[in-house]
Tab-separated table of C-alpha atoms in Angstrom:
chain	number	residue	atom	x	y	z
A	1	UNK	CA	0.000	0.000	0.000
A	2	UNK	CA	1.606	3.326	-1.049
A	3	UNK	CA	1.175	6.385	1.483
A	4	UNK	CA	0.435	8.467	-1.299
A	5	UNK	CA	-0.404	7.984	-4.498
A	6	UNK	CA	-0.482	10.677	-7.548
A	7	UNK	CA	-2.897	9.508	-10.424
A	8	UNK	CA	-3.145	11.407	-13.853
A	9	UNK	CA	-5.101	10.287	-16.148
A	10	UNK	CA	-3.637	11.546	-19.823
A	11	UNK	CA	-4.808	10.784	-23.477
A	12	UNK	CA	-2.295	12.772	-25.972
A	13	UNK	CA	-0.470	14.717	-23.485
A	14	UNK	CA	3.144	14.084	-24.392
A	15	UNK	CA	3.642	18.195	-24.679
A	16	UNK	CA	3.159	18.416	-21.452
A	17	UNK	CA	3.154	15.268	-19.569
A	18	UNK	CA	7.181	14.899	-18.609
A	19	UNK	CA	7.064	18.180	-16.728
A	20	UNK	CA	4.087	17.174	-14.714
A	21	UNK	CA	5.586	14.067	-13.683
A	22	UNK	CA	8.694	15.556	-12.552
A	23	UNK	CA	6.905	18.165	-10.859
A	24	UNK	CA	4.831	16.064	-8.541
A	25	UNK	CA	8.276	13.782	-7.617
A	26	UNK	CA	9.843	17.301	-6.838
A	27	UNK	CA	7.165	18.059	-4.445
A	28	UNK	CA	6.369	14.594	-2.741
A	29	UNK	CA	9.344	12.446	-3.242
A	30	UNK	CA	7.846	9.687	-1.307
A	31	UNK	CA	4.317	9.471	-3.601
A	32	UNK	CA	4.225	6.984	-6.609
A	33	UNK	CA	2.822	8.956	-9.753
A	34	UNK	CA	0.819	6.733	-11.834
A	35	UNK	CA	-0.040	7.804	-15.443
A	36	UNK	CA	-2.808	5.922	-16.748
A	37	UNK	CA	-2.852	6.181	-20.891
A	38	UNK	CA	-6.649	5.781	-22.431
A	39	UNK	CA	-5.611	5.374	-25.746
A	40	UNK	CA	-2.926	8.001	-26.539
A	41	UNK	CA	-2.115	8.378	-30.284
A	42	UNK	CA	1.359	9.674	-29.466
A	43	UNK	CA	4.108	9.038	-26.976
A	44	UNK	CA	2.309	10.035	-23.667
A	45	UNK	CA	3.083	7.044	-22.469
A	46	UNK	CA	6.701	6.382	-23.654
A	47	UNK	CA	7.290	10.274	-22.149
A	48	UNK	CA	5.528	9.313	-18.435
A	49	UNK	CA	7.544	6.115	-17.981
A	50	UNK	CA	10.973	8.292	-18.700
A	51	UNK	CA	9.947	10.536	-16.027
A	52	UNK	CA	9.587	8.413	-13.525
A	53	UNK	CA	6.116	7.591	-13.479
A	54	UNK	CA	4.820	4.226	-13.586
A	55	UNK	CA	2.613	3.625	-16.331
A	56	UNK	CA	-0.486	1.481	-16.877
A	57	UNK	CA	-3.555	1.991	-19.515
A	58	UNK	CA	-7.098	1.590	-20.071
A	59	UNK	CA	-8.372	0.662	-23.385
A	60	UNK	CA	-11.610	2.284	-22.822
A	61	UNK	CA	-12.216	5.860	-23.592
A	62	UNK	CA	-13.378	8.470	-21.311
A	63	UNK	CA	-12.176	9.755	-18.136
A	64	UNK	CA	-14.959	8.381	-16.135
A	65	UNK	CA	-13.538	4.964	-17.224
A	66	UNK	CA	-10.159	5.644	-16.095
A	67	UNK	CA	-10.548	7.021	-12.766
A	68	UNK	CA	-12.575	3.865	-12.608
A	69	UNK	CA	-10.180	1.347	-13.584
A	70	UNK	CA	-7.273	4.071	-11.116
A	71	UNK	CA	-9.302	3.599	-7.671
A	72	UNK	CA	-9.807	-0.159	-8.528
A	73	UNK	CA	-6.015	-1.095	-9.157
A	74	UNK	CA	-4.632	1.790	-6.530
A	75	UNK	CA	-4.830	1.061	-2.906
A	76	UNK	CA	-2.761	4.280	-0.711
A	77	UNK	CA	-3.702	6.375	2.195
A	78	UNK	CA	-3.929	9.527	0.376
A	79	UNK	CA	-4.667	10.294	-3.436
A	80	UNK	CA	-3.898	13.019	-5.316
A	81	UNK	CA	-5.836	13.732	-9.090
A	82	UNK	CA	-4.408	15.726	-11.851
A	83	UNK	CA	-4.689	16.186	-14.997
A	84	UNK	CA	-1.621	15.654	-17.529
A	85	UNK	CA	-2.064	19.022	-19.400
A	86	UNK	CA	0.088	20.816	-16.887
A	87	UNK	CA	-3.234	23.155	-15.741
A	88	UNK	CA	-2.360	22.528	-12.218
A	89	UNK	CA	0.224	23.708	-10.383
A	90	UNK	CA	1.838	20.721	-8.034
A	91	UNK	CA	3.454	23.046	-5.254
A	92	UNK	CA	-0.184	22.283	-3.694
A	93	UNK	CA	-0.178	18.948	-3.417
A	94	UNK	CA	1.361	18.729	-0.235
A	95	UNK	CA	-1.254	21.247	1.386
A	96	UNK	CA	-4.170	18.974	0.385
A	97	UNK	CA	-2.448	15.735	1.411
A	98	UNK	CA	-1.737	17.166	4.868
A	99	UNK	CA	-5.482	18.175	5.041
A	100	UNK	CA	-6.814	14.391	4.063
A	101	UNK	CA	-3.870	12.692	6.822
A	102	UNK	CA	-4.078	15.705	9.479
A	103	UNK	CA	-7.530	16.655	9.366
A	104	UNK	CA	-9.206	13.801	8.044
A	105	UNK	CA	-10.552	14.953	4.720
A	106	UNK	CA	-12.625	12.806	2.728
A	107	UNK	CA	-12.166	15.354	-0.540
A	108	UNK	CA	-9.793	17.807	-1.090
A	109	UNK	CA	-11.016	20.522	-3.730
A	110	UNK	CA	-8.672	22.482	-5.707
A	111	UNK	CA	-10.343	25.417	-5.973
A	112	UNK	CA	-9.664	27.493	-9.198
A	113	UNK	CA	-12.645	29.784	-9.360
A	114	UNK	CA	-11.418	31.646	-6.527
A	115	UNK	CA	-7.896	32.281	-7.720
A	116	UNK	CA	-7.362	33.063	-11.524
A	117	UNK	CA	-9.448	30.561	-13.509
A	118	UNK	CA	-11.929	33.658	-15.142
A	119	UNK	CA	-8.393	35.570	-16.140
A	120	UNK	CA	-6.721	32.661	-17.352
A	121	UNK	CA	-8.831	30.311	-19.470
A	122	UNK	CA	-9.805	31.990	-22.538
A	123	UNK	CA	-12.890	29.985	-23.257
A	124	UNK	CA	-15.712	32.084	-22.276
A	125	UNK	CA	-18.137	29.314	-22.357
A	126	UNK	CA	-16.674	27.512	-20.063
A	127	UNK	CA	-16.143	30.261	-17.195
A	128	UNK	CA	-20.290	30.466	-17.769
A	129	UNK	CA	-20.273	26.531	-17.617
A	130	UNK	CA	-18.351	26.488	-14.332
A	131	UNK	CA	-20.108	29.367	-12.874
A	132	UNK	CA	-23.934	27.723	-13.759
A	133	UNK	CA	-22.864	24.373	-12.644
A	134	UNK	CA	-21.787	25.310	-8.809
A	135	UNK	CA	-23.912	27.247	-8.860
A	136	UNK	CA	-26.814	24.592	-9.456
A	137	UNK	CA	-25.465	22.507	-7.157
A	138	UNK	CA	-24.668	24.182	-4.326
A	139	UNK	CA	-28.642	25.459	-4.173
A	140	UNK	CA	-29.920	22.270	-4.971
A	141	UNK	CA	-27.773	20.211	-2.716
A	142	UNK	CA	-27.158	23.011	0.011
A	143	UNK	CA	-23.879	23.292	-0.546
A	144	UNK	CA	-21.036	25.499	-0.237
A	145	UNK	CA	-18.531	24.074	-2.815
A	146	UNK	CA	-16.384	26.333	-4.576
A	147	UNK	CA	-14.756	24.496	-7.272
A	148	UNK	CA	-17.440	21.474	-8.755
A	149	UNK	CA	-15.764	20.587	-11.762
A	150	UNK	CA	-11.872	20.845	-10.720
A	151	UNK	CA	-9.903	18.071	-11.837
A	152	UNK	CA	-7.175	18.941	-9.285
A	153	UNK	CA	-8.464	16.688	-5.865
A	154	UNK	CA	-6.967	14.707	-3.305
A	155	UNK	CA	-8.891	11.950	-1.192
A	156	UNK	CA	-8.876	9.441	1.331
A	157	UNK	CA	-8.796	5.728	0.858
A	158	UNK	CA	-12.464	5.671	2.487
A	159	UNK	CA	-14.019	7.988	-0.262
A	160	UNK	CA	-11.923	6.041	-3.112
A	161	UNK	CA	-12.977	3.059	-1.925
A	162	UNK	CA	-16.259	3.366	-1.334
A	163	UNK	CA	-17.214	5.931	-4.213
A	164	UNK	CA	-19.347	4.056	-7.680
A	165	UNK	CA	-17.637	5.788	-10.698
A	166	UNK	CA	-21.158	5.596	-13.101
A	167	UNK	CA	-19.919	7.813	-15.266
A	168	UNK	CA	-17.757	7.647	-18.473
A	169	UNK	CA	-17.001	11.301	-19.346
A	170	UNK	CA	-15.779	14.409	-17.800
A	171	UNK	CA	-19.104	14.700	-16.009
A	172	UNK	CA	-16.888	12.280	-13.555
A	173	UNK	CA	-15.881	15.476	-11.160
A	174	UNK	CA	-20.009	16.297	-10.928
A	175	UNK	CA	-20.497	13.527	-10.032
A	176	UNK	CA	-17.458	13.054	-7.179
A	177	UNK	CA	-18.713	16.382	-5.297
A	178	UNK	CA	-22.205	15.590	-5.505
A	179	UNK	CA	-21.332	11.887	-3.699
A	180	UNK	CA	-19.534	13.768	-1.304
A	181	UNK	CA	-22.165	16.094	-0.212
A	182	UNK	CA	-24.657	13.788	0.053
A	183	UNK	CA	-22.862	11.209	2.164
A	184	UNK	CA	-21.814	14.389	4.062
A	185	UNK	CA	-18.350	13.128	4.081
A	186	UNK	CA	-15.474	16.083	4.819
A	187	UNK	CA	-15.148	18.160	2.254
A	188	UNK	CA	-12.007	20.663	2.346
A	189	UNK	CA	-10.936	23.617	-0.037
A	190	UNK	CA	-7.761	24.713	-0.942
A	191	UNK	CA	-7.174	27.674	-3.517
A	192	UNK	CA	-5.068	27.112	-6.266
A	193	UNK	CA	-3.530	29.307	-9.362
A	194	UNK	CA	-4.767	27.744	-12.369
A	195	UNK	CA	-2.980	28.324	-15.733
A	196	UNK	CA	-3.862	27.827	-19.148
A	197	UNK	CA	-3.035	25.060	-21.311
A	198	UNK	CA	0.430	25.845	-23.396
A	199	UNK	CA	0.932	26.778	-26.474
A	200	UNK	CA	0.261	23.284	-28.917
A	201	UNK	CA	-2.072	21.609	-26.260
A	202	UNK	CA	-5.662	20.961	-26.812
A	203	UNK	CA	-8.329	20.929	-24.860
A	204	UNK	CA	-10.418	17.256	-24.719
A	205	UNK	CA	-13.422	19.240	-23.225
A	206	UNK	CA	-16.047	19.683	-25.834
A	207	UNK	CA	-17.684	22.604	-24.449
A	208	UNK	CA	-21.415	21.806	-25.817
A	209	UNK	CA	-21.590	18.186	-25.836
A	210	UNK	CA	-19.564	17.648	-22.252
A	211	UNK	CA	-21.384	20.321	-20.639
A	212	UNK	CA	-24.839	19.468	-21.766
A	213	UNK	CA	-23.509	16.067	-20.367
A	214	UNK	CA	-22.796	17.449	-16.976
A	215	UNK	CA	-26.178	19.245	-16.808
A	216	UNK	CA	-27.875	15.690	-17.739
A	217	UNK	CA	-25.884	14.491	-14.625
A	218	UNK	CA	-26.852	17.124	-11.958
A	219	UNK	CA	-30.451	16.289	-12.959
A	220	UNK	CA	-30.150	12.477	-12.573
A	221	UNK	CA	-28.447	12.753	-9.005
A	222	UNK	CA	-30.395	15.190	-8.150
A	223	UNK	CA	-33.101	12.890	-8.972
A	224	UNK	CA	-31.122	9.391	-7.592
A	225	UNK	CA	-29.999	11.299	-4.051
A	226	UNK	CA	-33.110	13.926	-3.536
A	227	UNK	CA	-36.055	12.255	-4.482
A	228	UNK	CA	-38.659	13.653	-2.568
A	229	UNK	CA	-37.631	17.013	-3.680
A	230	UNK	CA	-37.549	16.046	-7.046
A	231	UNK	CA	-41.037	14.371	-7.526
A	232	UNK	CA	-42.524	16.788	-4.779
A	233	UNK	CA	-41.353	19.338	-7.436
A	234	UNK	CA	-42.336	17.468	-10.569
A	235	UNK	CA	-46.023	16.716	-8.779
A	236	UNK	CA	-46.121	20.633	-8.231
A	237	UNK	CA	-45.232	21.111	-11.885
A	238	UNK	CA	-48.243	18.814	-12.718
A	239	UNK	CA	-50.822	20.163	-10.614
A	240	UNK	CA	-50.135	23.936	-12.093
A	241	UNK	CA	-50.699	22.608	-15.653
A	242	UNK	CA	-54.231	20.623	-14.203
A	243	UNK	CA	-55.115	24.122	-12.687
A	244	UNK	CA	-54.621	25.948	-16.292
A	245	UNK	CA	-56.525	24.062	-18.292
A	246	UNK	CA	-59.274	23.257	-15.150
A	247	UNK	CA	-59.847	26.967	-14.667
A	248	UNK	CA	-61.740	28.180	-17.917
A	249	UNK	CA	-63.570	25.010	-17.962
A	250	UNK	CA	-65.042	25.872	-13.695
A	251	UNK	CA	-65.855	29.345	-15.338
A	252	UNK	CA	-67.631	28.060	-18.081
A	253	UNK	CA	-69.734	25.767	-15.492
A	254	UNK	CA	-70.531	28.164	-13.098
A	255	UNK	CA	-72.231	30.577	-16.065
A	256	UNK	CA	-73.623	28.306	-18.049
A	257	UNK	CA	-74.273	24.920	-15.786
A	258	UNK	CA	-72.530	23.097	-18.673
A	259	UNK	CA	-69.217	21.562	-18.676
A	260	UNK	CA	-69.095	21.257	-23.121
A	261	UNK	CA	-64.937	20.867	-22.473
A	262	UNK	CA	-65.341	17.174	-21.150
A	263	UNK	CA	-62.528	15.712	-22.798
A	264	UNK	CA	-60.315	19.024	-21.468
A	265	UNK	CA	-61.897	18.220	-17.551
A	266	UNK	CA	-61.104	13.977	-18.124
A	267	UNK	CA	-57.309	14.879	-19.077
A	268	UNK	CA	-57.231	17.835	-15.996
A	269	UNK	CA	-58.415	14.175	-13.941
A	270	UNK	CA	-55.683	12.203	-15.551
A	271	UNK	CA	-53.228	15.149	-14.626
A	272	UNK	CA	-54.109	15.675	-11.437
A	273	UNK	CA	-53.905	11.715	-10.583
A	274	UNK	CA	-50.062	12.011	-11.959
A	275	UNK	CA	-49.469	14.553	-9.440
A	276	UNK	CA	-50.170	12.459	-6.675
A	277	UNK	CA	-48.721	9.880	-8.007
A	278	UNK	CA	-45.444	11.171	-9.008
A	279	UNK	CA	-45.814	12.938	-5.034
A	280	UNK	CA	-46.183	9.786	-3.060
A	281	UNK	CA	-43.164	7.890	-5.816
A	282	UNK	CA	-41.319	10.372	-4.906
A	283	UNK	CA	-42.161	9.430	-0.502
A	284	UNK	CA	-41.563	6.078	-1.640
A	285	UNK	CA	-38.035	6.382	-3.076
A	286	UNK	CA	-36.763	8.986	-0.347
A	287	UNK	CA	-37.229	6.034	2.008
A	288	UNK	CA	-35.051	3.659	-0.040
A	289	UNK	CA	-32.227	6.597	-0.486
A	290	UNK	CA	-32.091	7.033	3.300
A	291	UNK	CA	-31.839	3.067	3.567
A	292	UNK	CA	-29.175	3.736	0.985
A	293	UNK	CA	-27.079	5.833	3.187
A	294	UNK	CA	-27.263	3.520	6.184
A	295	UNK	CA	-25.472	1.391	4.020
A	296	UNK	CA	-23.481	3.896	2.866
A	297	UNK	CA	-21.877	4.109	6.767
A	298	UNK	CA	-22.114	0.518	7.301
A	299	UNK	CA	-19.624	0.472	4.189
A	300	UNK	CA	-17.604	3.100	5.122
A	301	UNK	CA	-16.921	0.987	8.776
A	302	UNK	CA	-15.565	-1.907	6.554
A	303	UNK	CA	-13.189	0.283	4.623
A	304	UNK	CA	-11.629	2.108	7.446
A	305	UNK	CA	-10.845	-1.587	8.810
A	306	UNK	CA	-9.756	-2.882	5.299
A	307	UNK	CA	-7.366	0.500	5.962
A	308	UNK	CA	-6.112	-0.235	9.452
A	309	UNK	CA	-5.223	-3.690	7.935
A	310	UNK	CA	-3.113	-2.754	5.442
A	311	UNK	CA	-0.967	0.227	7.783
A	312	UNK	CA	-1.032	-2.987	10.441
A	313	UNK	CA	0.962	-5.088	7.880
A	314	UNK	CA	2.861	-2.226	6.303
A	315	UNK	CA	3.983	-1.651	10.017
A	316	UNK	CA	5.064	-5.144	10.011
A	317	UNK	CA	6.708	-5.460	7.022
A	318	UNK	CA	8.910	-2.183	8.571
A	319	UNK	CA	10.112	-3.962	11.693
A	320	UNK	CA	10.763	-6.736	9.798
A	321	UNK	CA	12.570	-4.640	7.345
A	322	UNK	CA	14.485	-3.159	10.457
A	323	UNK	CA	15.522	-6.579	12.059
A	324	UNK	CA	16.965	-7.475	9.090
């Protein structure tokens, strides 16, 4: 079991990939940096291994994918995620470590928003991306989170461990922060200078397509982890529509006597039995996502003694290392 672990995921970053690398050993000497290639058309990989880094791959594409297969394979007592493109500066990686082993952090944020994200990145877009998307979050969840879709974290083994990667994409860092919230695990911030890509670099992030992903995920979480609010919202939704089209057909009954809208008063019924439908699915379900989180902990108890067993025989292995 490593005591920390640096893992970058990469796919055609050999401009910038070496530096990184080095970087990271230059500021924790004892971490191992694994570089996990998904599919690099150049010599990412060729470029990691000469740096130092220990290289491993994963055939299918998508970031999402690879931080799956990276928590799988990596057991350590501290992580530390960053990206290959040499956006992230590593002189903070030993601040957030210290915050997961000294104060017990579940997530680490590297928070660029603060610092000079809006100055540096020249894709206005994307600034209006990052700025909707915490936003959104951070009122739906009740949240506080200053950097959702960072790609510059740190974690503990528990929250590795016990986190189910779903998605394939760059919505992956959504989808982290939202976990964390909602199994109110620790959640620390650190603020970082961000910098823009160099000169030959390309960005992977489709603006559009990736960020209409990332909307598509804040609504299915939203939906998977608040469900009450969610149908309790979609019911209300319902019911407003039932109360248009139910109004001018009252009004036409209380002049006339005559109700010569039927069909418009049977689909206001049909509406209106939706609503309280979609109200007591949604009663239903919150029951089964609190259930869900008693698990959750039960889980969580597991891990931390899967943990203590491996420092217990890492501890061994030292004295034994010693006596010899």
């Amino acid at each position: 079991m490593d005591k920390i672990a640096v893992l970058i995921p990469c796919y055609n970053e050999s401009k910038t990939i070496e530096k990184v690398v080095k970087d990271f050993k230059s500021v924790l000497p004892e971490a191992v940096i694994y570089v996990y290639d998904n599919n690099s058309s150049d010599n990412t990989a060729e470029k990691a291994e000469k740096a130092g880094a220990v290289v491993r791959h994963e055939y299918m594409q998508g970031k999402g994918n690879v931080i799956r297969r990276m928590f799988r394979e990596i057991d350590a007592e501290v992580y530390i995620m960053a990206d290959g493109d040499d956006t992230y500066p590593a002189e903070y990686a030993r601040e957030m470590a210290d915050k997961v082993i000294f104060k017990k952090a579940d997530m680490v944020v590297g928070d660029r928003l603060s610092s000079t994200y809006f100055t540096e990145n020249k894709r206005p877009f994307h600034n209006l991306g990052n700025t909707l998307v915490r936003g959104s979050i951070n009122r739906l969840f009740k949240n506080n989170i200053k950097d959702v879709m960072t790609g510059y974290r740190a974690f503990s083994y528990n929250f590795v461990k016990t986190f189910p990667v779903l998605s394939q994409g760059f919505e992956i860092e959504t989808e982290m922060t939202i976990h964390a919230v909602d199994k109110n695990m620790a959640v620390e911030n650190v603020i970082i200078d961000y910098r823009d890509r160099p000169d030959g670099s390309e960005s992977k992030l489709n603006t559009y397509s990736d960020g209409f992903k990332v909307l598509k995920t804040i609504i299915r979480l939203y939906k998977n982890y608040k469900p009450r609010q969610f149908f309790t919202l979609f019911s209300f939704l319902l019911g407003i529509i039932a109360l248009i089209f139910f109004v001018p057909v009252f009004i036409t009954y209380i002049k006339t006597g005559l109700v010569p809208q039927m069909p418009t008063l049977v689909m206001c019924g049909f509406v209106v039995l939706a609503a309280i439908q979609s109200y007591f699915s949604g009663l239903i379900l919150s029951t089964i996502a609190q259930k869900s989180k008693q698990d959750f902990e039960y889980k969580l108890v597991q891990t931390e003694d899967k943990l203590k067993e491996f420092k217990s025989e890492n501890s061994d292995k030292k004295v034994k290392g010693g006596e010899l």
